[in-house]
């Protein structure tokens, strides 16, 4: 089983991203869960969402406390949230950032495997808005292969209708531009 914790801000689409990955996993014949964790937070406040993907039925229903994968939609969040809390030793952090690996490690103290993409830049150029959720899904696919591209594209089409095409372009561009650092 792979467990993912997404960190974003209210309104960035983190919860939607989790749902899309779970739908794609189910389409591939896997078992999956996706759920948010937030209380009275408002738009812009830090929020988390969780994904589990497995070849076997998933029995647990609690938050993901020890993720294999951490996906960070907002480049500023590692300054205010310990995004790597509880992460498994061989886990990977996937970060939306324009900074170099050295800058990221110095500024945020992130350790271990890392994948980096400038999702803000891609989202602005492709979508015209700084909404990075579908862009970061491309980074997730490149760094982990947790699901295949085709079922995720189908989930995007169901969710976004006519807006799906631009989101698919942003996702594919992130797949190309994500740098994975082992």
Short mmCIF file of C-alpha atoms in Angstrom, two decimals, residues 78-149:
data_model
loop_
_atom_site.label_atom_id
_atom_site.label_comp_id
_atom_site.label_asym_id
_atom_site.label_seq_id
_atom_site.Cartn_x
_atom_site.Cartn_y
_atom_site.Cartn_z
CA UNK A 78 7.35 24.03 4.30
CA UNK A 79 8.15 27.30 6.10
CA UNK A 80 5.06 26.98 8.31
CA UNK A 81 4.15 23.26 8.31
CA UNK A 82 6.43 20.29 8.95
CA UNK A 83 5.47 18.61 5.68
CA UNK A 84 7.83 15.69 6.28
CA UNK A 85 6.45 14.83 9.74
CA UNK A 86 6.26 11.05 10.09
CA UNK A 87 7.43 10.38 6.55
CA UNK A 88 8.81 6.91 5.97
CA UNK A 89 12.59 6.68 5.70
CA UNK A 90 12.49 5.82 2.00
CA UNK A 91 9.70 8.32 1.25
CA UNK A 92 9.73 11.11 -1.29
CA UNK A 93 8.70 14.75 -1.00
CA UNK A 94 7.29 16.31 -4.18
CA UNK A 95 7.51 20.09 -4.01
CA UNK A 96 6.16 22.94 -6.10
CA UNK A 97 9.16 25.27 -6.26
CA UNK A 98 11.35 27.25 -8.61
CA UNK A 99 14.35 26.87 -6.27
CA UNK A 100 17.33 24.58 -6.74
CA UNK A 101 17.79 21.46 -4.63
CA UNK A 102 20.47 23.22 -2.56
CA UNK A 103 18.22 26.23 -1.90
CA UNK A 104 15.29 23.99 -0.94
CA UNK A 105 17.34 21.91 1.47
CA UNK A 106 18.91 24.99 3.07
CA UNK A 107 15.70 27.00 3.36
CA UNK A 108 13.32 24.24 4.46
CA UNK A 109 15.64 21.56 5.86
CA UNK A 110 13.99 18.90 3.72
CA UNK A 111 15.74 15.56 3.80
CA UNK A 112 15.65 12.41 1.70
CA UNK A 113 14.34 11.91 -1.79
CA UNK A 114 12.93 14.96 -3.49
CA UNK A 115 11.06 15.79 -6.70
CA UNK A 116 10.72 19.41 -7.76
CA UNK A 117 8.67 21.21 -10.40
CA UNK A 118 7.79 24.88 -10.87
CA UNK A 119 4.05 24.19 -10.90
CA UNK A 120 3.19 27.87 -10.43
CA UNK A 121 4.94 28.75 -13.67
CA UNK A 122 3.31 25.90 -15.59
CA UNK A 123 -0.15 26.68 -14.19
CA UNK A 124 0.13 30.36 -15.10
CA UNK A 125 1.36 29.63 -18.62
CA UNK A 126 -1.15 26.86 -19.36
CA UNK A 127 -4.20 27.64 -17.20
CA UNK A 128 -3.74 31.38 -16.71
CA UNK A 129 -4.25 30.90 -12.95
CA UNK A 130 -1.91 29.91 -10.11
CA UNK A 131 -3.94 26.77 -9.36
CA UNK A 132 -1.36 24.00 -9.17
CA UNK A 133 -3.34 20.88 -8.27
CA UNK A 134 -3.49 19.17 -11.67
CA UNK A 135 0.03 20.31 -12.48
CA UNK A 136 1.31 18.70 -9.29
CA UNK A 137 -0.48 15.48 -10.24
CA UNK A 138 1.93 15.30 -13.17
CA UNK A 139 4.83 15.61 -10.74
CA UNK A 140 3.30 12.86 -8.59
CA UNK A 141 3.06 10.54 -11.60
CA UNK A 142 6.63 11.25 -12.72
CA UNK A 143 8.10 10.75 -9.24
CA UNK A 144 6.10 7.71 -8.15
CA UNK A 145 4.07 6.09 -10.93
CA UNK A 146 1.30 5.61 -8.35
CA UNK A 147 -1.23 5.52 -11.21
CA UNK A 148 -0.98 5.62 -14.99
CA UNK A 149 -1.56 8.72 -17.09
#
